[in-house]
């Protein structure tokens, strides 16, 4: 009877120990965090952007204000757009909204905007026909201004520990505070 109790207790303790080791290993898995401020600073370096539209007008897209959308695992970008040119006769200001997912590009260790979704291109001072015409150009403007734009670039030292463990960047998770990059095993 005591022997059976001892074996049952020993088995139970072994299972608890294995569980604790597994939890510690999961917690010890390397992760890399990029703050919202780092993302904002990096993307701002690539703007303003200038787009001529068939000699009729020019659109200048200012640096986006990024918003984290953790519930969708995406980021949103709101940009001020300034339109000028012969078709407008004056400078007008509008707003341009998109959201996007992120992907890791191994060739240059960068995090890039991916799967862009155009939301809105709005100019409050334009008449409806002109506003609708510009709205048609919105998805093209979105693709040109943010598709595959580098939001952050990892340094070799950022990846040194993971690389030494045979890991590479995997999932990118958008959180309330920024991005968390988890690591996965490198393919054999």
Coordinates of C-alpha atoms in Angstrom, one line a residue:
X1 CA 0.0 0.0 0.0
X2 CA 2.8 2.4 0.9
X3 CA 4.7 1.5 -2.2
X4 CA 1.6 2.3 -4.4
X5 CA 1.1 5.6 -2.6
X6 CA 4.8 6.4 -3.1
X7 CA 4.7 5.6 -6.8
X8 CA 1.5 7.7 -7.3
X9 CA 3.1 10.6 -5.4
X10 CA 6.3 10.3 -7.3
X11 CA 4.5 10.3 -10.6
X12 CA 2.5 13.3 -9.6
X13 CA 5.6 15.2 -8.5
X14 CA 7.3 14.3 -11.8
X15 CA 4.3 15.6 -13.8
X16 CA 4.3 18.9 -11.8
X17 CA 8.1 19.2 -12.4
X18 CA 7.7 18.6 -16.1
X19 CA 4.9 21.2 -16.3
X20 CA 7.0 23.8 -14.4
X21 CA 10.0 23.2 -16.8
X22 CA 7.7 23.5 -19.8
X23 CA 6.3 26.8 -18.4
X24 CA 9.7 28.2 -17.7
X25 CA 10.9 27.2 -21.2
X26 CA 7.9 29.0 -22.8
X27 CA 8.6 32.1 -20.7
X28 CA 12.3 31.9 -21.6
X29 CA 11.5 31.8 -25.3
X30 CA 13.2 34.9 -26.8
X31 CA 10.9 37.7 -27.8
X32 CA 11.7 41.2 -29.1
X33 CA 9.6 44.2 -28.4
X34 CA 9.3 47.4 -30.5
X35 CA 7.5 50.3 -28.8
X36 CA 4.8 52.5 -30.4
X37 CA 7.2 55.5 -30.2
X38 CA 10.0 53.6 -32.1
X39 CA 7.5 52.7 -34.8
X40 CA 6.2 56.3 -35.1
X41 CA 9.8 57.7 -35.3
X42 CA 10.9 55.2 -37.9
X43 CA 7.9 55.7 -40.2
X44 CA 8.1 59.5 -39.9
X45 CA 11.6 59.4 -41.4
X46 CA 10.1 58.3 -44.8
X47 CA 7.8 61.3 -45.2
X48 CA 6.6 63.6 -46.6
X49 CA 5.9 62.0 -50.0
X50 CA 5.0 63.9 -53.2
X51 CA 2.5 62.5 -55.8
X52 CA 1.8 64.5 -59.1
X53 CA -1.6 63.6 -60.6
X54 CA -1.6 64.0 -64.4
X55 CA -0.5 67.7 -64.3
X56 CA -3.8 68.6 -62.7
X57 CA -2.7 68.6 -59.1
X58 CA -0.1 67.4 -56.7
X59 CA -0.7 65.6 -53.4
X60 CA 1.8 65.8 -50.5
X61 CA 1.3 63.1 -47.9
X62 CA 2.7 64.0 -44.5
X63 CA 4.0 61.6 -41.9
X64 CA 1.3 59.3 -40.6
X65 CA 0.1 59.2 -37.0
X66 CA 0.1 55.5 -36.2
X67 CA -2.5 53.8 -34.0
X68 CA -2.2 50.3 -32.6
X69 CA -5.2 48.0 -33.2
X70 CA -4.4 45.0 -31.0
X71 CA -7.9 43.5 -31.3
X72 CA -7.3 43.1 -35.1
X73 CA -3.5 42.6 -34.9
X74 CA -3.1 45.5 -37.3
X75 CA -1.9 49.2 -37.3
X76 CA -3.8 52.2 -38.5
X77 CA -2.3 55.2 -40.1
X78 CA -3.9 58.6 -40.4
X79 CA -2.0 61.1 -42.7
X80 CA -2.6 64.7 -43.6
X81 CA -2.7 65.2 -47.3
X82 CA -2.1 68.7 -48.9
X83 CA -3.4 69.1 -52.4
X84 CA -2.1 71.9 -54.7
X85 CA -2.1 72.6 -58.4
X86 CA -4.1 74.2 -61.4
X87 CA -7.2 72.1 -60.9
X88 CA -7.6 73.3 -57.3
X89 CA -6.5 77.0 -57.7
X90 CA -5.5 76.9 -54.0
X91 CA -4.0 74.7 -51.4
X92 CA -6.4 72.3 -49.7
X93 CA -5.9 70.0 -46.8
X94 CA -7.4 66.6 -46.3
X95 CA -7.0 63.3 -44.4
X96 CA -6.0 59.9 -45.6
X97 CA -6.7 56.7 -43.5
X98 CA -5.5 53.2 -44.0
X99 CA -4.8 50.1 -41.8
X100 CA -2.4 47.3 -42.4
X101 CA -0.8 44.1 -41.0
X102 CA 2.9 43.5 -40.6
X103 CA 5.3 41.0 -42.0
X104 CA 9.0 40.2 -41.3
X105 CA 11.4 40.5 -44.3
X106 CA 14.5 38.3 -43.6
X107 CA 16.7 39.8 -46.4
X108 CA 17.1 43.1 -44.5
X109 CA 15.7 42.2 -41.0
X110 CA 12.8 44.6 -41.4
X111 CA 9.2 44.8 -40.3
X112 CA 7.0 46.0 -43.2
X113 CA 3.5 47.2 -43.8
X114 CA 1.5 44.4 -45.4
X115 CA -2.1 43.7 -46.5
X116 CA -3.0 47.4 -46.7
X117 CA -6.6 48.3 -46.5
X118 CA -7.7 51.8 -47.8
X119 CA -10.2 53.4 -45.4
X120 CA -10.8 57.0 -46.5
X121 CA -9.4 60.0 -48.4
X122 CA -11.3 63.1 -47.3
X123 CA -11.1 66.8 -48.3
X124 CA -13.7 68.8 -46.4
X125 CA -13.3 71.9 -48.8
X126 CA -13.9 70.0 -52.0
X127 CA -17.2 69.8 -53.9
X128 CA -18.6 66.2 -54.1
X129 CA -17.6 65.4 -57.7
X130 CA -13.9 66.4 -57.1
X131 CA -13.9 64.6 -53.7
X132 CA -15.3 61.4 -55.3
X133 CA -12.6 61.6 -58.0
X134 CA -9.9 61.8 -55.5
X135 CA -11.4 59.1 -53.4
X136 CA -11.0 56.8 -56.4
X137 CA -7.3 57.6 -56.3
X138 CA -7.1 56.7 -52.6
X139 CA -6.3 53.0 -52.9
X140 CA -3.5 53.8 -55.4
X141 CA -2.1 56.5 -53.0
X142 CA -2.3 54.0 -50.1
X143 CA -0.3 51.4 -52.0
X144 CA 2.3 53.9 -53.1
X145 CA 2.7 55.6 -49.8
X146 CA 2.6 52.7 -47.3
X147 CA 2.6 49.2 -49.0
X148 CA 5.8 47.4 -47.9
X149 CA 7.1 50.5 -46.1
X150 CA 9.7 49.6 -43.5
X151 CA 8.4 50.3 -40.0
X152 CA 11.3 49.0 -38.1
X153 CA 14.6 47.3 -38.8
X154 CA 16.2 44.8 -36.4
X155 CA 19.9 45.1 -35.8
X156 CA 22.1 42.0 -35.9
X157 CA 22.6 42.3 -32.1
X158 CA 18.8 42.2 -31.7
X159 CA 18.8 38.7 -33.3
X160 CA 22.0 37.4 -31.9
X161 CA 20.5 35.4 -29.0
X162 CA 17.7 33.9 -31.1
X163 CA 20.1 33.1 -33.9
X164 CA 22.4 31.3 -31.5
X165 CA 19.5 29.2 -30.4
X166 CA 18.6 28.3 -34.0
X167 CA 15.5 30.6 -34.0
X168 CA 14.2 33.3 -36.4
X169 CA 11.5 35.9 -36.1
X170 CA 8.0 34.4 -36.4
X171 CA 4.7 36.0 -35.5
X172 CA 4.4 39.7 -35.0
X173 CA 1.7 40.6 -32.4
X174 CA 0.3 44.1 -32.0
X175 CA -0.2 45.0 -28.4
X176 CA -1.4 48.1 -26.5
X177 CA 2.2 49.2 -26.1
X178 CA 3.8 48.2 -29.5
X179 CA 4.8 45.1 -31.2
X180 CA 6.0 41.7 -29.8
X181 CA 8.0 39.6 -32.2
X182 CA 8.1 35.9 -31.2
X183 CA 10.7 33.5 -32.5
X184 CA 10.3 30.1 -34.2
X185 CA 12.8 27.4 -35.1
X186 CA 14.7 27.9 -38.3
X187 CA 13.9 25.4 -41.0
X188 CA 16.3 22.5 -41.3

